[in-house]
Structure formats: C-alpha cells, structure tokens
XYZ file of C-alpha atoms in Angstrom:
337
model
C -68.652 52.058 14.192
C -66.328 50.552 11.954
C -66.264 52.425 8.481
C -66.973 51.438 5.493
C -63.230 52.077 3.931
C -62.725 49.233 1.661
C -59.542 50.992 0.117
C -57.565 47.883 1.541
C -54.748 51.089 2.382
C -53.375 50.787 5.746
C -51.545 52.617 7.808
C -48.099 52.208 7.382
C -45.706 50.647 10.012
C -42.064 49.616 8.015
C -40.865 46.196 9.001
C -38.714 45.911 11.828
C -36.255 43.423 9.791
C -35.594 46.552 7.051
C -32.209 46.746 7.634
C -31.015 43.023 7.641
C -30.501 42.004 4.025
C -29.757 45.285 2.372
C -25.675 46.226 1.599
C -24.344 49.619 2.858
C -21.750 50.886 0.701
C -19.844 53.914 2.464
C -20.173 57.093 -0.309
C -16.796 58.262 -0.842
C -14.271 59.188 2.351
C -17.845 60.854 4.364
C -19.705 59.431 7.182
C -22.702 58.409 4.823
C -23.635 55.057 4.091
C -26.376 54.765 0.781
C -27.875 51.312 0.115
C -26.757 49.303 -2.888
C -30.106 50.326 -4.636
C -31.417 53.574 -4.196
C -34.871 54.713 -5.778
C -35.229 57.399 -8.731
C -38.697 59.641 -8.667
C -38.040 60.598 -12.142
C -40.836 58.668 -13.569
C -44.238 56.465 -12.223
C -44.725 59.432 -10.033
C -45.991 62.640 -11.657
C -49.661 63.433 -11.730
C -50.064 61.804 -14.490
C -49.358 58.502 -12.727
C -51.818 56.790 -9.898
C -50.385 58.039 -6.875
C -51.180 54.785 -4.734
C -48.876 53.016 -6.992
C -46.443 55.295 -5.989
C -46.925 55.164 -2.861
C -46.828 51.116 -2.990
C -43.114 51.578 -4.606
C -41.502 53.665 -1.900
C -43.263 51.802 0.998
C -41.453 48.766 -0.594
C -38.441 49.657 -1.280
C -38.510 51.517 2.796
C -39.178 47.810 3.760
C -35.986 46.419 1.860
C -33.906 49.006 3.263
C -33.609 50.909 0.307
C -33.448 54.624 2.680
C -32.449 57.087 -0.347
C -35.041 58.680 -2.106
C -33.948 60.609 -4.816
C -35.935 63.681 -6.056
C -35.406 66.563 -8.428
C -37.378 69.741 -9.166
C -38.812 68.883 -12.590
C -38.931 65.383 -12.342
C -42.950 64.314 -13.352
C -44.514 65.441 -15.372
C -45.388 67.816 -14.752
C -42.410 69.738 -13.853
C -42.770 70.015 -10.210
C -45.477 66.958 -9.424
C -42.975 64.277 -8.722
C -42.103 66.214 -5.529
C -45.340 67.266 -4.153
C -46.632 63.300 -4.846
C -43.460 62.217 -2.374
C -44.744 65.068 -0.441
C -47.980 63.794 0.431
C -46.736 60.387 0.435
C -44.031 61.501 2.987
C -46.554 63.158 5.739
C -49.324 59.919 5.631
C -46.520 57.353 5.691
C -42.580 58.192 6.135
C -43.054 61.467 8.261
C -42.225 58.929 12.033
C -38.728 57.973 9.793
C -37.368 61.157 8.358
C -34.070 60.651 10.503
C -33.786 57.200 8.766
C -33.832 58.439 5.076
C -31.707 60.146 3.397
C -33.506 62.545 0.576
C -32.411 63.947 -2.596
C -33.047 66.864 -4.557
C -31.701 68.853 -7.638
C -31.540 71.793 -9.825
C -30.231 72.855 -13.174
C -32.799 71.941 -16.259
C -35.463 74.454 -17.102
C -38.122 74.979 -14.175
C -40.160 78.105 -15.169
C -40.043 80.917 -17.472
C -37.383 83.520 -18.236
C -34.468 84.032 -16.963
C -34.237 83.015 -13.103
C -35.534 79.380 -13.797
C -32.605 77.427 -15.305
C -28.758 76.373 -15.287
C -26.817 77.464 -12.388
C -27.345 81.093 -10.851
C -27.173 81.592 -7.727
C -30.590 83.124 -7.739
C -32.259 79.950 -9.761
C -30.469 77.300 -7.192
C -31.388 78.995 -3.850
C -34.726 79.987 -5.491
C -35.634 75.997 -6.810
C -34.479 74.805 -3.371
C -36.960 76.639 -1.576
C -39.900 75.473 -3.991
C -38.925 72.172 -3.933
C -38.587 72.502 -0.113
C -41.667 73.493 -0.034
C -43.180 71.099 -2.168
C -41.636 68.112 -0.376
C -43.016 69.415 2.713
C -39.397 69.170 4.082
C -37.453 71.710 6.876
C -33.975 70.356 4.500
C -32.729 67.750 1.949
C -29.871 64.823 3.106
C -28.553 66.102 -0.455
C -28.757 69.013 -3.025
C -26.911 68.663 -6.238
C -26.271 70.548 -9.660
C -28.500 68.805 -11.812
C -26.046 69.556 -15.122
C -23.147 72.241 -15.139
C -24.054 75.833 -16.900
C -21.339 76.910 -19.440
C -22.142 80.644 -18.949
C -22.232 81.120 -15.031
C -18.676 81.165 -12.936
C -18.538 77.669 -11.227
C -17.604 79.984 -7.856
C -21.335 81.258 -8.482
C -22.706 78.049 -8.806
C -20.641 75.836 -5.730
C -20.655 79.233 -3.789
C -24.797 78.956 -3.994
C -24.507 74.846 -2.986
C -22.269 76.269 0.233
C -24.445 79.156 1.144
C -27.351 76.035 0.553
C -25.680 73.854 3.088
C -24.702 76.983 5.707
C -28.338 77.751 5.484
C -29.127 74.143 6.969
C -31.509 73.838 3.752
C -29.193 70.665 2.742
C -26.941 68.887 4.619
C -24.680 67.893 1.454
C -23.642 68.974 -1.541
C -23.273 67.111 -4.935
C -23.363 67.626 -8.835
C -24.599 65.982 -11.625
C -22.843 65.319 -15.137
C -19.987 67.279 -15.178
C -16.890 66.444 -16.911
C -14.246 64.697 -14.965
C -12.268 68.209 -15.086
C -15.140 70.391 -14.681
C -15.855 67.728 -10.995
C -11.991 68.365 -9.978
C -12.694 71.998 -10.621
C -15.603 71.944 -8.390
C -13.808 69.606 -6.141
C -11.208 72.646 -5.525
C -13.515 75.202 -4.827
C -15.921 73.040 -2.254
C -12.878 72.011 -0.542
C -11.825 75.097 -0.161
C -15.524 76.629 1.118
C -15.081 73.716 3.927
C -18.492 72.268 2.708
C -19.205 68.632 2.284
C -19.388 67.444 -1.085
C -20.228 63.228 -1.022
C -21.512 62.519 -4.593
C -21.310 62.776 -8.526
C -23.968 61.176 -9.853
C -23.551 60.269 -13.524
C -25.723 58.448 -15.809
C -23.592 54.606 -16.368
C -24.641 51.173 -17.937
C -23.254 49.163 -20.010
C -24.094 50.525 -23.036
C -22.770 54.081 -21.385
C -19.403 54.009 -20.015
C -18.229 57.189 -20.274
C -17.355 57.910 -16.590
C -14.983 55.047 -16.823
C -12.662 57.715 -18.551
C -11.544 60.077 -15.953
C -14.505 60.730 -14.200
C -14.244 57.147 -11.311
C -10.466 58.507 -10.953
C -11.219 61.995 -9.964
C -13.827 61.187 -7.966
C -11.406 58.286 -5.768
C -8.605 61.571 -5.794
C -11.291 63.491 -4.248
C -12.842 61.247 -1.688
C -16.299 61.447 -3.694
C -18.838 59.250 -3.961
C -20.734 57.852 -7.444
C -24.117 56.732 -7.945
C -25.103 55.804 -10.798
C -28.126 56.542 -13.159
C -29.675 55.017 -16.097
C -28.440 51.120 -15.179
C -30.422 49.497 -17.476
C -30.396 51.996 -20.308
C -33.509 52.648 -20.683
C -34.691 49.076 -20.468
C -33.097 48.094 -23.303
C -30.469 45.272 -20.277
C -33.597 43.597 -19.361
C -35.591 41.340 -21.481
C -37.677 43.638 -22.703
C -36.401 43.583 -26.048
C -35.045 39.593 -26.490
C -37.570 39.641 -29.230
C -37.548 42.377 -30.179
C -39.599 45.663 -29.855
C -42.568 44.857 -28.304
C -45.555 47.090 -29.043
C -46.712 49.763 -26.473
C -43.117 49.789 -24.980
C -40.805 52.912 -24.380
C -38.665 52.444 -27.448
C -42.183 51.871 -29.687
C -43.081 55.291 -28.722
C -39.838 56.651 -29.800
C -39.552 58.805 -26.318
C -36.593 60.808 -26.258
C -34.352 59.019 -24.460
C -34.979 55.377 -26.373
C -36.244 54.178 -29.532
C -36.639 51.469 -31.987
C -33.393 52.204 -33.545
C -31.375 52.363 -30.886
C -32.410 48.928 -29.853
C -32.339 47.510 -32.739
C -28.794 48.107 -32.695
C -28.144 46.921 -29.608
C -29.502 43.694 -29.991
C -26.832 41.186 -30.644
C -25.021 42.484 -27.307
C -28.572 42.224 -25.441
C -29.052 38.654 -26.529
C -25.299 37.997 -25.387
C -25.667 39.356 -22.550
C -29.128 37.717 -21.642
C -27.139 34.332 -22.549
C -24.193 35.274 -19.208
C -26.851 36.658 -16.996
C -28.569 33.171 -17.209
C -25.549 31.664 -16.975
C -24.859 33.065 -13.672
C -28.512 32.319 -12.776
C -29.690 36.206 -12.776
C -32.127 38.358 -15.102
C -29.932 40.096 -17.263
C -31.320 43.291 -15.434
C -30.101 42.272 -12.058
C -26.848 41.331 -13.870
C -26.443 45.265 -15.705
C -27.031 46.659 -11.906
C -24.339 44.008 -9.952
C -21.756 45.000 -13.168
C -21.781 48.379 -12.388
C -21.486 48.204 -7.929
C -18.113 46.119 -8.777
C -16.794 49.866 -9.126
C -15.241 50.346 -5.788
C -16.051 54.048 -6.634
C -19.999 53.676 -7.058
C -21.751 53.946 -3.614
C -25.165 53.326 -4.736
C -26.950 52.417 -8.238
C -30.584 54.172 -8.820
C -33.250 52.411 -9.931
C -36.723 53.261 -11.037
C -39.262 51.433 -10.386
C -42.775 50.882 -12.689
C -44.183 48.681 -9.672
C -43.264 47.030 -6.123
C -42.660 43.480 -7.813
C -40.265 45.069 -10.592
C -38.220 46.843 -7.745
C -37.987 43.461 -5.492
C -36.724 41.667 -9.120
C -34.004 44.861 -8.717
C -32.651 43.988 -5.344
C -32.426 40.805 -6.092
C -29.033 41.954 -7.861
C -27.145 42.452 -4.218
C -27.890 38.268 -4.335
C -24.743 37.798 -6.651
C -22.712 40.914 -7.218
C -19.420 39.422 -7.766
C -17.649 38.223 -10.905
C -15.380 35.335 -12.214
C -12.537 37.038 -14.331
C -13.920 34.736 -17.366
C -16.887 36.460 -17.017
C -16.317 39.998 -17.071
C -13.488 39.052 -19.768
C -16.628 37.856 -21.662
C -19.029 41.054 -20.771
C -16.028 43.406 -21.869
C -15.622 41.764 -25.159
C -19.304 41.913 -25.735
C -19.950 45.919 -24.443
C -16.479 47.136 -26.158
C-alpha cells in the first residue's frame, strides 16, 4: 500500500557530479581545501524560519559542491536554533555524507546569562562547544572559532582552551574571528607553540568594508593562515536590490542593527556605478562583489547567506568569471576608495 504523503519532500540523494564545477582553494598552508563559496547559517535557519526552506538551501549547496557549512552558537533567532535546526536537517539528509562536510561553529558572543556565558574564558568556550555538539547531533566539528576577542581574559587562556578542544577530539582545527592584525599575530604564535592547527581567520570583508587590507591579510600570509570572508555583499547593498533606493519590506527599510536607509543612501552612487561595471562584465553586482574578494590570494572562501536555493545558485555563478582586467580594478578602486 502507498502512503498518502503529498508533501513532495523526497529522501535526499546527493548528485553524483557535485564536485565537477566547484572551485576549491587551499586554506593557508594547511591540508584543507575549502569551496570558493561556503554557506553561512547566520540568517534564515532559526526557529522563526521555515525549516523546509533551510533544508532546500543546504541540499542545493551540497549538490553545487559547497562542502563547508558555517554556524555559531548564537545563530538563530533565537540563540541556538540554527544549530538545532541544522542538527535536524543533518540527521535526515547529510549523516551519510559527514566525511564530505567541513562543519564550523563558534563561541564568543553572549549565549546564556551569568558570568560564564560570554567572551573568551575556558569555562565558556568548552561549555559552549559541548552544547553546540549536542544541538547539532555531532561528535566533533571540523573547525571551532573564537568568535571575537575578549579584552579581559588572557589570550593564553583562550588559545589554551582551543588547544584542549582539539586534543579532546571535539574539533579538528581552530580559527578566530574579528581579531585585529596584532592580536591575530599573538594568537598565531601561541597556537604554534601549542602545536594546534590554526587555519582560518573569519573576517568581515567587502568592497565597502576593506579593513582586512590594513595589515590583517599580510599577517595571515606570514603565518600560513587562510581568510574566510563574511558579509561580502555588505548586508545586501552590493546587489541590485537597492539600485532604485530602499524598497518597502527590505532589510534596510526595517532599520535593523546592521543596515538602515541612511547606509544605503550614503552608498547609492557607488552602488549604481559598480553595477554598471558588473553589467559590462556580464555579471550581476553581487557576483562581481564576490569575485572581487576571491581575487585576494589569502582568501580561501567567501561565506554567503541565502534566503532561497535560487539565490544561492545565482551567487555561485560568480565563479564563472573570477578574473579582472587592470582597467576594471582601477575603475572599481576609484569608486570604492
């Protein structure tokens, strides 16, 4: 007898040609190759979001050769819910492919009340990862990051905790995020002494936010550490969404923490001029913005979010044209400098 299930949701079987068209880059001087585009679960994977949509996005990502799924303890909303939803999806769809995936999580921002649920203490980092692994239904993550510097906790304690996490088998590699070049150098030296595989710095980087070019990329190069860039589209400004101003219902129209109408208005001329260059190249502005970051040799991967499978497919098309002429780079630099 057949069931009467009309949902249309079928058992997941990854496409056989999933590795044929993705570009993979070496991460610093490590043995790890990351897809040029990785999928971030910062938005669209919390309890307030439809889990089937998230499931479709992750299925599409893996079928496109995206092997790196990036999470953090506080992704949602609410906090922890992205990891929990991911755990549900992983169990249903990706458990047979665990050894083909490179899964990340992080800790560093506020996660639970009291003195032990924030920043960079050994107590917080180890407790947080234990919770994350339980939510995701994993025995280990491939990389665990300290999500932001802690100005009060000695760096030796934070890096020591990362080292012990690797030795306990809870993570294969470690990384840091949002660290200055100076603190990155100190962290690299400590982790080298501890013989811990420090392979990635996750940094905000886009045409409109180039702080990593002021020393961080050089520091990473010197220490054999790769960079993975987040917010490559400047919270959506480097897309065609705002070419005619701020549409109703958009993220900027809601004046959220990371983007508001004023930010869009301030950048509108640049957005329009960059879009013209992208059109000349035969790309969307978002695709050109991703390709522009990937031209940096230290950048192993660009983290993109997606609200739909189709949006993810559009972003992956950035890999069809990664090269820039000297003239194009000169024009772009003239606009964004």
